[in-house]
Coordinates of C-alpha atoms and ligand atoms in Angstrom, one line a residue:
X516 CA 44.5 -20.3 -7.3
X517 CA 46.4 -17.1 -8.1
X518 CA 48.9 -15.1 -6.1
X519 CA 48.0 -11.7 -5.4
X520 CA 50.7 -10.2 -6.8
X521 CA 50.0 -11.6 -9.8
X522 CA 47.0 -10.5 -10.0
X523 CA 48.0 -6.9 -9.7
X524 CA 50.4 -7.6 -12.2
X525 CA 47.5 -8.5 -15.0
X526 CA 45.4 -5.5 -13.5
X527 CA 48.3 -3.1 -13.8
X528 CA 48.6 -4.6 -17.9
X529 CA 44.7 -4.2 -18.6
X530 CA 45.1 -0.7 -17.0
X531 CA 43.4 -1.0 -13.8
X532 CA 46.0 0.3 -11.1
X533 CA 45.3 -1.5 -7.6
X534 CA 46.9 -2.8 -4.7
X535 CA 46.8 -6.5 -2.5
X536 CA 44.7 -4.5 0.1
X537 CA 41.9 -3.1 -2.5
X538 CA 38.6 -4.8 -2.7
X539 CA 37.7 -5.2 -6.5
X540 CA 33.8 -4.0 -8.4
X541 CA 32.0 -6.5 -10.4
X542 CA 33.0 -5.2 -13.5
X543 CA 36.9 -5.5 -12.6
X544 CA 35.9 -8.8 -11.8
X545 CA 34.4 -10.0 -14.7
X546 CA 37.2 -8.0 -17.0
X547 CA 39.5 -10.6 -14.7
X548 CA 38.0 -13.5 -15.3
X549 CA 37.5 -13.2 -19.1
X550 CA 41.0 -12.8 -19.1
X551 CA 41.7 -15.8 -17.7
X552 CA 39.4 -17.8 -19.9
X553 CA 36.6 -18.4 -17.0
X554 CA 32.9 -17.3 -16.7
X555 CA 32.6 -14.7 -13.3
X556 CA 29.2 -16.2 -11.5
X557 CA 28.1 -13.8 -9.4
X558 CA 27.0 -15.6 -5.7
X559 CA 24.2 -14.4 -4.7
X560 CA 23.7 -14.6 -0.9
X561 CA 19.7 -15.5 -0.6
X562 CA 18.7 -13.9 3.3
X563 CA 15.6 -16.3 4.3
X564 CA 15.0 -13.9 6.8
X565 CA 14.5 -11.5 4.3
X566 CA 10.3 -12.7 4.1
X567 CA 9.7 -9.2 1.6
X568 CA 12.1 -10.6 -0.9
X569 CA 10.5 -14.3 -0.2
X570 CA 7.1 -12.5 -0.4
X571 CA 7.8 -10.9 -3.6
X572 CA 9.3 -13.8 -5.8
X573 CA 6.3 -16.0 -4.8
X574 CA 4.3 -13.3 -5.6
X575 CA 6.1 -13.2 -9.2
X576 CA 6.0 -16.7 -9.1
X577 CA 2.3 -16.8 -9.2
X578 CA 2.6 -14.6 -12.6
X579 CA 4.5 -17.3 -14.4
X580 CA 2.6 -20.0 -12.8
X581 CA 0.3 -22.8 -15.1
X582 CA -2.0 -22.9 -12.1
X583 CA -3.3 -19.9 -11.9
X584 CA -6.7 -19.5 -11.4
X585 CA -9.3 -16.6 -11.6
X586 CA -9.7 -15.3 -7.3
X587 CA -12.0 -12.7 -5.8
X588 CA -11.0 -9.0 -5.7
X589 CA -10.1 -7.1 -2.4
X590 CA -12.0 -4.3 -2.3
X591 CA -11.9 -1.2 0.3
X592 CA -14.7 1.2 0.3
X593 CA -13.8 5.1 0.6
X594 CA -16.0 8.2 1.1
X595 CA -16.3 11.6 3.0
X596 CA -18.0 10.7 6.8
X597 CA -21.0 9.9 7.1
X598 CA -21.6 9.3 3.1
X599 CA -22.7 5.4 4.1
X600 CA -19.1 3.5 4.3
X601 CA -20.4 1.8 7.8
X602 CA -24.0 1.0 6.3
X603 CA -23.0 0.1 3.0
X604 CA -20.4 -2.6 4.9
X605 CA -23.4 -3.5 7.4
X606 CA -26.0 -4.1 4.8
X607 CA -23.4 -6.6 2.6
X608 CA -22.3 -8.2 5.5
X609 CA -26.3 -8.9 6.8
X610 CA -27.1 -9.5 3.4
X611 CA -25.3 -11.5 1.6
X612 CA -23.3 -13.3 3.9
X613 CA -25.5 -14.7 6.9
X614 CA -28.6 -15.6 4.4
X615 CA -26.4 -17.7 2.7
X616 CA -24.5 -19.4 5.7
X617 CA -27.2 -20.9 7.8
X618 CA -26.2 -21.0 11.3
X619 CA -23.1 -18.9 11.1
X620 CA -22.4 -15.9 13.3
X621 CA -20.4 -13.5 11.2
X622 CA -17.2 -12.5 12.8
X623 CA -15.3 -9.7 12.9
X624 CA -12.2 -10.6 10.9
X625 CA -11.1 -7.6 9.4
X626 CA -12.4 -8.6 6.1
X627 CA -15.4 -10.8 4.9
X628 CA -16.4 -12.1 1.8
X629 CA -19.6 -12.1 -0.3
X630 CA -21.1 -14.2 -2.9
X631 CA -22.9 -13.0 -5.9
X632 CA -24.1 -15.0 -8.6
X633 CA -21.4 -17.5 -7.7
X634 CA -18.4 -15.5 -7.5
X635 CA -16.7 -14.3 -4.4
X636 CA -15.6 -10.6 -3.7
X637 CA -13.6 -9.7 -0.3
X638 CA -14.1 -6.4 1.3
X639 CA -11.8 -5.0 3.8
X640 CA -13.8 -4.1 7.3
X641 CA -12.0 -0.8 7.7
X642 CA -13.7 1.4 5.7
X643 CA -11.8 4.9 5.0
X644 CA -8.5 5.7 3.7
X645 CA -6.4 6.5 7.0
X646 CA -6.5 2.8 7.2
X647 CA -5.8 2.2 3.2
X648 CA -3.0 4.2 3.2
X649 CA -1.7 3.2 6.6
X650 CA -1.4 -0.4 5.2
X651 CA 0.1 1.2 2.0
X652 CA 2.8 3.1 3.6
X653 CA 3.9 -0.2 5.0
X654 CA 4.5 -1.7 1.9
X655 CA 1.0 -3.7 2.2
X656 CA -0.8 -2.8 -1.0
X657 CA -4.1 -5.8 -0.9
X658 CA -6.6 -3.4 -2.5
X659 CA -7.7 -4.2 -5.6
X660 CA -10.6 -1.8 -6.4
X661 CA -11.8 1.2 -4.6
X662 CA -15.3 1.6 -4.0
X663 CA -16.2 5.5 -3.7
X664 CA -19.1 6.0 -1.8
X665 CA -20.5 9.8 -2.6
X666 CA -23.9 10.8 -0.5
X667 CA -26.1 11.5 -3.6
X668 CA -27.6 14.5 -1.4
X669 CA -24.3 15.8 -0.4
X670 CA -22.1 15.7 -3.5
X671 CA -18.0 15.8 -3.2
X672 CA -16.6 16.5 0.1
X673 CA -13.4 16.9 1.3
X674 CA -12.5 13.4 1.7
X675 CA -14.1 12.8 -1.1
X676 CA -11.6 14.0 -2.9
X677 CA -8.8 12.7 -0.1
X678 CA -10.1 9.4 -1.2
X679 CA -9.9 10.3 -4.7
X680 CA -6.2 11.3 -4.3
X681 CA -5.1 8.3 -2.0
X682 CA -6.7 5.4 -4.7
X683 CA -5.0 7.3 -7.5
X684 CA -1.6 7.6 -6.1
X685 CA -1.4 4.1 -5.0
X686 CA -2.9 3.4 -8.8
X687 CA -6.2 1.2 -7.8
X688 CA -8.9 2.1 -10.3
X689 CA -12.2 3.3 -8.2
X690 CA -15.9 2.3 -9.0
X691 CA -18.2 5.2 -8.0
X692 CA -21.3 4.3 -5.8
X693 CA -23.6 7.2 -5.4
X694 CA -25.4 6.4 -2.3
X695 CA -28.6 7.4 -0.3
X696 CA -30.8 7.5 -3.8
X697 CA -33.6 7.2 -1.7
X698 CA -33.4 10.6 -0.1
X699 CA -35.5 13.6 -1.5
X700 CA -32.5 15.8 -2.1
X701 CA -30.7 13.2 -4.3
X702 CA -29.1 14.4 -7.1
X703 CA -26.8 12.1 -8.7
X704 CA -26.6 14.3 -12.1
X705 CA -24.6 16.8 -10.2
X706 CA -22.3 14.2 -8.1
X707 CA -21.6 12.6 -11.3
X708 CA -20.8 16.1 -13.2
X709 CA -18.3 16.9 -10.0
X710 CA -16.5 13.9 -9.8
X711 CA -15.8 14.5 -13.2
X712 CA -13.7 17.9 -12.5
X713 CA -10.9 14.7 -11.1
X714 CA -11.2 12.7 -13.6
X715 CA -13.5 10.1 -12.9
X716 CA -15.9 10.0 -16.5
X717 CA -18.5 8.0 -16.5
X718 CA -19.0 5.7 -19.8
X719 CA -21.6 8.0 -21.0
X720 CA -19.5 10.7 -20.9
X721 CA -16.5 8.9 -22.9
X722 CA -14.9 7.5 -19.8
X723 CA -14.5 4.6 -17.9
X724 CA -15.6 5.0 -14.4
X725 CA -18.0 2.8 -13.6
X726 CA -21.0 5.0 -11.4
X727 CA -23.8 2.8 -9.7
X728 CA -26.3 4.3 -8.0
X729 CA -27.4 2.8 -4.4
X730 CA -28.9 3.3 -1.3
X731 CA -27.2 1.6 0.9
X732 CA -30.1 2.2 3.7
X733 CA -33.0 0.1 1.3
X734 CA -30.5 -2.1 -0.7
X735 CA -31.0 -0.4 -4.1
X736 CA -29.0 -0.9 -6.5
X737 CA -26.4 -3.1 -4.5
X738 CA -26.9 -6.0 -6.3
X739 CA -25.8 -3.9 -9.4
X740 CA -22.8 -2.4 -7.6
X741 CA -21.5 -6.2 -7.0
X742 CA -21.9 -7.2 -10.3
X743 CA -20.1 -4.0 -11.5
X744 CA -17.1 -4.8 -9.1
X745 CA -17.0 -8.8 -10.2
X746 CA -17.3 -6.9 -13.9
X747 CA -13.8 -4.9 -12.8
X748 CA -12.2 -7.3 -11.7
X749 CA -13.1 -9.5 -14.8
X750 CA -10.6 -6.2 -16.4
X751 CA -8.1 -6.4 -14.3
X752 CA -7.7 -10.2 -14.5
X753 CA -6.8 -11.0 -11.0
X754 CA -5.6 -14.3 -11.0
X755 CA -3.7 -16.3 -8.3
X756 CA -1.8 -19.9 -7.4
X757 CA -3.6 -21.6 -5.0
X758 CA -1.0 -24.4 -5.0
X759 CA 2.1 -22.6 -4.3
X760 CA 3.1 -21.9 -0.7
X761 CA 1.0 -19.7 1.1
X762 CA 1.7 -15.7 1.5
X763 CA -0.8 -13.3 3.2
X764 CA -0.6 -9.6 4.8
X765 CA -1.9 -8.8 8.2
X766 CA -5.2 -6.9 8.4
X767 CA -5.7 -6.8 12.0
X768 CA -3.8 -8.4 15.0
X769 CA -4.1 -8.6 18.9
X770 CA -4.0 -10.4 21.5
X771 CA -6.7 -12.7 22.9
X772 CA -7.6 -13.9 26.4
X773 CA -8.3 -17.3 25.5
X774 CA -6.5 -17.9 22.2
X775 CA -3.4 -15.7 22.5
X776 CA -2.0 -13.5 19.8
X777 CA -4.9 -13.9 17.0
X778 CA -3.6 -12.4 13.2
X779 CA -6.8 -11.4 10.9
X780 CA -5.0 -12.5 7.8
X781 CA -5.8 -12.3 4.1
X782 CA -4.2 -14.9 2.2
X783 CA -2.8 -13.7 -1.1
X784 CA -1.6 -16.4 -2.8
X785 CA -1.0 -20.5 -2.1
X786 CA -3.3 -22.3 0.1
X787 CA -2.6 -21.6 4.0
X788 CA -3.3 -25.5 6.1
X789 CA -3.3 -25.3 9.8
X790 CA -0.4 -27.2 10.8
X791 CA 2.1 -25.0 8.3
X792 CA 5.0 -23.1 10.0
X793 CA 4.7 -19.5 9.5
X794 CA 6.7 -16.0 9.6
X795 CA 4.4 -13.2 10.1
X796 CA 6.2 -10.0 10.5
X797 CA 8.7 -10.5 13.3
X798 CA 6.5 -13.4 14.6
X799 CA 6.7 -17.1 14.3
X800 CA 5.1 -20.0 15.2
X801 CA 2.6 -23.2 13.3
X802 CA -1.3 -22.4 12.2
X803 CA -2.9 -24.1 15.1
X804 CA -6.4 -23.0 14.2
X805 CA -7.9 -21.0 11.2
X806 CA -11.5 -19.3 11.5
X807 CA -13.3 -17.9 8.6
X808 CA -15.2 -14.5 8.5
X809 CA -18.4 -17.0 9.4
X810 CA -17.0 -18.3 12.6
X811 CA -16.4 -21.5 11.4
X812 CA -13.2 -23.8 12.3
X813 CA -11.2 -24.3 8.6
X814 CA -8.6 -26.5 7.6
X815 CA -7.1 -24.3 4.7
X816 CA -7.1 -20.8 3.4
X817 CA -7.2 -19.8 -0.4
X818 CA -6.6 -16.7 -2.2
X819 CA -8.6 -13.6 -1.6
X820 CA -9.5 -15.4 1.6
X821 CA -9.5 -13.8 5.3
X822 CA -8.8 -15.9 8.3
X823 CA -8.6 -15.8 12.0
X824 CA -5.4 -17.4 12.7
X825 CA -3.6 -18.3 15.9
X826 CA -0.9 -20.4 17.5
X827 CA 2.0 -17.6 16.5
X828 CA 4.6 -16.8 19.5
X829 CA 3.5 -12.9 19.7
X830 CA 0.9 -10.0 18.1
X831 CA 2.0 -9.5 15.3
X832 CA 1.2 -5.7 13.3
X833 CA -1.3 -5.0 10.8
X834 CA 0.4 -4.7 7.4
X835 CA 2.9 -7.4 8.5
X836 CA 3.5 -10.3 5.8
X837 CA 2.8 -14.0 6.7
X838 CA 4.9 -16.6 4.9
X839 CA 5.3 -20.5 4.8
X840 CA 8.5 -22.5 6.1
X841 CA 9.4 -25.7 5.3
X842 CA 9.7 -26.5 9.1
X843 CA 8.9 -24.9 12.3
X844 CA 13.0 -24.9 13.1
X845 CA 14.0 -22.6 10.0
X846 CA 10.3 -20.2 10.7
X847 CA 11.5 -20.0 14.8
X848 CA 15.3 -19.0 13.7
X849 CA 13.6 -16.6 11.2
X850 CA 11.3 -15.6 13.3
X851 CA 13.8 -14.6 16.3
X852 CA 16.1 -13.2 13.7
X853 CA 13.2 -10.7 12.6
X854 CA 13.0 -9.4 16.2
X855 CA 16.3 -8.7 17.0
X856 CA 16.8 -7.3 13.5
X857 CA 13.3 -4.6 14.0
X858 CA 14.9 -3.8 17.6
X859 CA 18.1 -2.7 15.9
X860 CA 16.3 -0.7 13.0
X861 CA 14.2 0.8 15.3
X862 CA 16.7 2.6 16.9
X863 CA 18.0 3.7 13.6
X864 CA 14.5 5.0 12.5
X865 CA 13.9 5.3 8.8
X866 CA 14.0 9.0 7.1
X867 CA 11.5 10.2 4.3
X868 CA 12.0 13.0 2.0
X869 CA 12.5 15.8 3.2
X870 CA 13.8 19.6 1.2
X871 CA 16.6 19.4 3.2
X872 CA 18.1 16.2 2.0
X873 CA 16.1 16.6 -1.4
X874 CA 18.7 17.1 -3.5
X875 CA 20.6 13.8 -2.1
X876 CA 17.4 12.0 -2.1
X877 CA 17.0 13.1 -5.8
X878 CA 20.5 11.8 -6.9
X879 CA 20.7 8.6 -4.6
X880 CA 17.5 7.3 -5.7
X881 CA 17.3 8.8 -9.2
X882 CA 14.3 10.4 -8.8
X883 CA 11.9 11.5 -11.6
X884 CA 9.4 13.9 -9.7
X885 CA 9.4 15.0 -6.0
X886 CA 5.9 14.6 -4.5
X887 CA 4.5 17.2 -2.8
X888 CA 1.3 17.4 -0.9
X889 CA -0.1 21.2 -0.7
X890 CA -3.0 22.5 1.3
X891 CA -3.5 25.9 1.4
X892 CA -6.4 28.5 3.1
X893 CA -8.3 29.5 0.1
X894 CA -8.6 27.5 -3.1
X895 CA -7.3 30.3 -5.3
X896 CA -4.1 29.9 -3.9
X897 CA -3.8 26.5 -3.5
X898 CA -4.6 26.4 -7.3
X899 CA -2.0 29.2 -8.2
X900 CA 1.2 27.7 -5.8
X901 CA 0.2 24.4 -6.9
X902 CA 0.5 25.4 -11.0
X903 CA 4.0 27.9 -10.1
X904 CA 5.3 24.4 -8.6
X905 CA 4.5 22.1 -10.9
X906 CA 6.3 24.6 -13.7
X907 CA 9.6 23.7 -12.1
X908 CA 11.7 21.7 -13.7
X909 CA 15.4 21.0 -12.4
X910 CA 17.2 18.6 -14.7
X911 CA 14.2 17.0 -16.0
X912 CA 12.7 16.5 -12.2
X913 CA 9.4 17.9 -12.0
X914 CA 7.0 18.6 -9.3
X915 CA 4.0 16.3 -8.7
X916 CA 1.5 17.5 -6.6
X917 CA -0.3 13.9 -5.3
X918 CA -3.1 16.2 -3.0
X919 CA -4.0 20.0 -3.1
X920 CA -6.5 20.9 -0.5
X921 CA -8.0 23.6 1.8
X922 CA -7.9 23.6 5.4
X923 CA -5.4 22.8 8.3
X924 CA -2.9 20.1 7.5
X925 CA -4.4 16.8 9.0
X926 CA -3.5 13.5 10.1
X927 CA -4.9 11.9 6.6
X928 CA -2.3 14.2 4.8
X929 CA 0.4 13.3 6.6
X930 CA -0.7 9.6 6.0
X931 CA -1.0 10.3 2.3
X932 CA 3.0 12.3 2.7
X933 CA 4.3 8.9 4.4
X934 CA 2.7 6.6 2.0
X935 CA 3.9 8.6 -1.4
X936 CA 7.2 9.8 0.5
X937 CA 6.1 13.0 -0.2
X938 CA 6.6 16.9 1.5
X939 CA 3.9 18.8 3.0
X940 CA 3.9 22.4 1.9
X941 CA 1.0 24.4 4.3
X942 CA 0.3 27.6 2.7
X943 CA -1.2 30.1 5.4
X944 CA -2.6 27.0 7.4
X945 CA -0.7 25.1 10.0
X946 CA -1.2 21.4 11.1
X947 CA -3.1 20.0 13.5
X948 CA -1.4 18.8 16.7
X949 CA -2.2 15.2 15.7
X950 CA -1.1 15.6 12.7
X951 CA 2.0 17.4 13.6
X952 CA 2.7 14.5 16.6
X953 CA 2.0 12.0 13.4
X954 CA 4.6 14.1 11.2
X955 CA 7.4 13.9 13.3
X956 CA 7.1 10.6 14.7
X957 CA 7.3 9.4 10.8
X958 CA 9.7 11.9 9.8
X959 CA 7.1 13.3 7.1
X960 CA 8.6 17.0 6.7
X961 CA 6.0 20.0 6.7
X962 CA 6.8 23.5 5.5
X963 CA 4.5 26.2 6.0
X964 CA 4.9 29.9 4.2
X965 CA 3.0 32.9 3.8
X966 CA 4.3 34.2 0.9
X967 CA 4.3 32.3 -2.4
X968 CA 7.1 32.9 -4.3
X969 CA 9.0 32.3 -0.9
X970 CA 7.6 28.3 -0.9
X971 CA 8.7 28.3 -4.7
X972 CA 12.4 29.2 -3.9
X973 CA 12.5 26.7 -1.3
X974 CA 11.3 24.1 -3.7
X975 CA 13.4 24.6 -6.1
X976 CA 16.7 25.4 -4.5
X977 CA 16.0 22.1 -2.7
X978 CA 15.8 20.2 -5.9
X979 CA 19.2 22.1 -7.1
X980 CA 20.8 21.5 -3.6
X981 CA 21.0 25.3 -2.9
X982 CA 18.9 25.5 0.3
X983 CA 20.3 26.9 3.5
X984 CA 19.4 24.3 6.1
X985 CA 16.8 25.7 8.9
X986 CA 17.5 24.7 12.7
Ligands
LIG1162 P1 -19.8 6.6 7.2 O1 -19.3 7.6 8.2 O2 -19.4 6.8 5.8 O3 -19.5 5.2 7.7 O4 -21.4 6.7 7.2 P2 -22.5 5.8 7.9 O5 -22.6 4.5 7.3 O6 -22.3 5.8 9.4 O7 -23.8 6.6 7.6 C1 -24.1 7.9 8.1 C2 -25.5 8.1 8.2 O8 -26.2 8.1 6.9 C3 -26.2 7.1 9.1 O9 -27.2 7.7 9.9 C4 -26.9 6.2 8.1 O10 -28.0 5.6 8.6 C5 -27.2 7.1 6.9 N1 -27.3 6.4 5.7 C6 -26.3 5.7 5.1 N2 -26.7 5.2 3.9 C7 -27.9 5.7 3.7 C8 -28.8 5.6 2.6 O11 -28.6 5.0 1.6 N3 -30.0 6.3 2.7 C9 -30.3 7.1 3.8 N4 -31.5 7.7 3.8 N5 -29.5 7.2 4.8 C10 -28.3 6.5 4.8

C-alpha cells in the first residue's frame, strides 16, 4: 500500500503531472508498477451475461480444439423469383429426406438436412436473401455456401445480381445452379457467359465457380449439385467440436399453443442434451424437448444440426444466440439480466452510418472504405456515379460500392445498407414506402440527387467532415 501523495510524488519525477482526484491510463499504470519492481496484471472483468463474447470464444475454442471433426455445411439457396428456390427446397426435402426416414413426417423447422452418399448437408428453409441478410445484420452469419439458383430460360435478373451482391459482401463463396434445363428455351451458355460479367468464372473459363446444371422440376442434375456442395465444403474445411458446450443461433421462433415458446435452432458447435440450461437471446430456461427436422423426439443435437426446441421462459427472435449454463440459476440471472438490459438499449436505439456523422464514424472506428449502396434510373448512370465515387480517396479512405442497381430503392437494399452499415445514394429514383418505413426504423440513411456531381460533393465532404448538416 502506497499513499497517494506519494504516488504523485513518483509521477511528478517520471514526468507525468497528476493529481489525488485523476484516474490513471494503462500505460501510466504499467510505467508505475515497473517502477516499483512489480508486474501490472490487467483484471479483466468477464460479463457472463455478455453470451456474444461467450459465443465467440467457444466458437474460437472449437479452432484450437483436438476434437474437431469434419460437420455438414449450412447452405441457403438464392435466386431472382420465381427462378425455382421453393421447388428446388421441395424436391430435396421430398427426396432425399422422407425416402430415407421411413415413417417420418418432415417438419417444418426452419432448416432440414439431407444425406448424400453418406454425408449430411443442412439447408436453411428460407430461401431468398431478405432473410440471409436479415440474419446477417444481426450478427448471425450460419451460411456456409450460397447456392444460386438462375432460371436457365430467364438468364440474370435483378435479384440475381442482389443475391450476387449480398453472398459476396458477407464473403460466402456461391455454387451456381442453372435450373429449369428441361425447358425448351434453356440456354445455360448464355447464363453462364452473364454471370460471368460479376465475377463468377466457371472452371472452364479459368475460374472457380462451380456451375451445375438442374432442373429442379424433374430432379436432373440434383444429385450432382449435392455432390458439388459436399465437394465445397470439402474446401472450405468446415470442421466443428461436438464435445464442447453447446452454441446455436435462432432460425425461427414463436410461440405454440400446446408447447409454448418453440426456438427452430441450429446448433453450431458442442452437442445440445435436453435437460441443459440455456440462454437464448434474452430468453432462458432448460431444453425440455428437442425435435428434429423428421419429427422425431431427440435426446441431443450436434453440429450443423436443426432442432425444435422448447421449455425456454419466452419467444425468443430469430438470429438470437443459444448458449449452455452450467446451471439453470446462473442461465435465469442471465437470462433476466438480458431483458432488462435489451429494454434499456432499446430506448437508446443503435445508429448506422450515416454522411452526416461520416467523418466521426470514419475516425472513431478507423475506417478503411465507406460502403455505399447506389441505385440509380438508367444503368449509364449508375455506372458513371458509381466510377466518379469510387475515385475518391480522402486520406486513404475509399469508396466501396457493395450494390449498384436500377430501379426504386427497395426493402432488399435497405437490408443489404443495414447489414454492410452502409449509405443509400438514389440517383433520380426514390424509395419505396416499405423500404423508406424499413430505412428509418433501422436508421439506414438514404440520399437521393438529381445531379451527379452534387452526390459526389456530398460524399466526399462527408468523408472530410465538411458537410453542412440537412434538417
Ligand atoms: P421461387 O420464387 O424462386 O421460389 O420459384 P418457385 O420454386 O416457386 O418456382 C416458380 C415456378 O417455376 C413454379 O411454377 C415452378 O413449378 C417452376 N419451376 C421451378 N423449377 C422448375 C424446373 O426446373 N423446370 C420447370 N419447367 N419449371 C420449374
Amino acid at each position: 500500500h502506497r499513499e497517494p501523495a506519494e504516488i504523485v510524488k513518483k509521477l511528478f519525477m517520471l514526468g507525468i503531472m497528476t493529481n489525488q482526484n485523476q484516474s490513471l491510463d494503462k500505460d501510466t499504470i504499467e510505467l508505475l508498477a515497473a517502477d516499483y519492481g512489480i508486474e501490472a496484471v490487467e483484471k479483466v472483468h468477464e460479463d457472463i451475461s455478455d453470451i456474444d463474447n461467450i459465443f465467440a470464444q467457444e466458437m474460437e475454442a472449437s479452432k484450437n480444439s483436438d476434437n474437431q471433426v469434419v460437420r455438414p455445411p449450412v447452405v441457403t439457396i438464392m435466386g431472382h423469383v420465381d427462378h425455382g428456390k421453393t421447388t428446388l427446397l421441395d424436391r430435396l426435402r421430398h427426396t432425399r429426406v422422407s425416402e430415407h426416414e421411413a415413417g417420418g413426417i418432415t417438419q417444418n423447422i426452419g432448416a432440414y438436412q439431407v444425406r448424400i452418399n453418406d454425408r449430411l448437408i443442412t439447408f436453411l428453409d428460407t430461401p431468398g436473401h431478405a432473410a440471409f441478410s436479415s440474419m446477417r445484420a444481426r450478427g448471425a452469419e450460419i451460411t456456409d455456401i450460397v447456392v444460386l439458383i438462375v432460371a436457365a430460360d430467364d438468364g440474370v435478373m435483378p435479384q440475381t445480381i442482389e443475391a450476387i451482391d449480398h453472398a459476396k459482401s458477407a464473403g460466402v463463396p456461391i455454387i451456381v445452379a442453372i435450373n429449369k434445363m428441361d425447358r425448351p428455351g434453356a440456354n445455360p451458355a448464355h447464363v453462364t457467359e452473364q454471370l460471368m460479367q460479376y465475377e463468377l468464372i466457371p472452371e472452364a473459363y479459368g475460374g472457380s465457380t462451380i456451375f451445375v446444371n438442374i432442373s429442379a422440376k424433374t430432379g436432373m442434375g440434383i444429385d450432382e449439385l449435392l455432390e458439388n456442395i459436399i465437394l465445397e465444403a470439402d474446401m472450405l474445411e468446415l470442421k466443428a467440436d461436438p464435445k464442447q458446450k453447446a452454441i446455436g443461433t435462432v432460425v425461427e421462433a414463436r410461440l405454440s399453443r400446446g408447447k409454448g415458446p418453440v426456438a427452430d435452432v441450429l446448433i453450431q458447435q458442442g452437442t445440445l442434451r435436453v435437460g441443459d440450461p440455456i440462454v437464448v437471446g434474452d430468453t432462458f430456461g432448460r431444453v425440455r424437448t428437442m425435435t428434429n427436422d423428421k419429427g422425431h423426439q431427440v435426446k441431443k443435437a450436434t453440429p450443423a444440426m436443426p432442432v425444435e426446441i422448447t421449455g425456454l421462459n419466452d419467444v425468443p427472435e430469430s438470429a438470437d444466440k443459444l448458449v449452455v449454463f452450467d446451471d439453470e440459476k446462473t442461465a435465469r440471472a442471465v437470462g433476466e439480466a438480458r431483458a432488462q438490459q435489451s429494454l434499456q438499449k432499446q430506448r437508446e436505439n443503435t445508429q448506422h452510418v450515416t454522411l452526416d456523422n461520416l467523418f466521426d464514424t470514419m475516425k472513431r472506428e478507423s475506417m478503411k472504405s465507406v460502403n455505399i449502396v447506389l441505385k440509380a434510373d438508367v444503368q449509364g448512370s449508375a455506372e458513371a456515379l458509381g466510377q466518379s465515387l469510387q475515385k475518391i480517396d480522402v486520406e486513404g479512405v475509399r469508396v466501396n460500392i457493395i450494390h449498384s442497381g436500377v430501379g426504386a430503392i427497395n426493402e432488399s437494399d435497405v437490408t443489404l445498407a443495414s447489414a454492410s452499415n452502409a449509405v443509400i445514394i438514389g440517383f433520380n429514383v426514390r424509395p419505396t414506402a416499405t423500404a423508406k418505413s424499413q430505412a428509418a426504423g433501422e436508421s439506414v440513411d438514404i440520399r437521393l440527387y438529381s445531379i451527379i456531381y452534387k452526390a459526389i460533393d456530398d460524399v466526399k465532404a462527408a468523408m472530410q467532415g465538411l458537410l453542412e448538416p440537412t434538417y
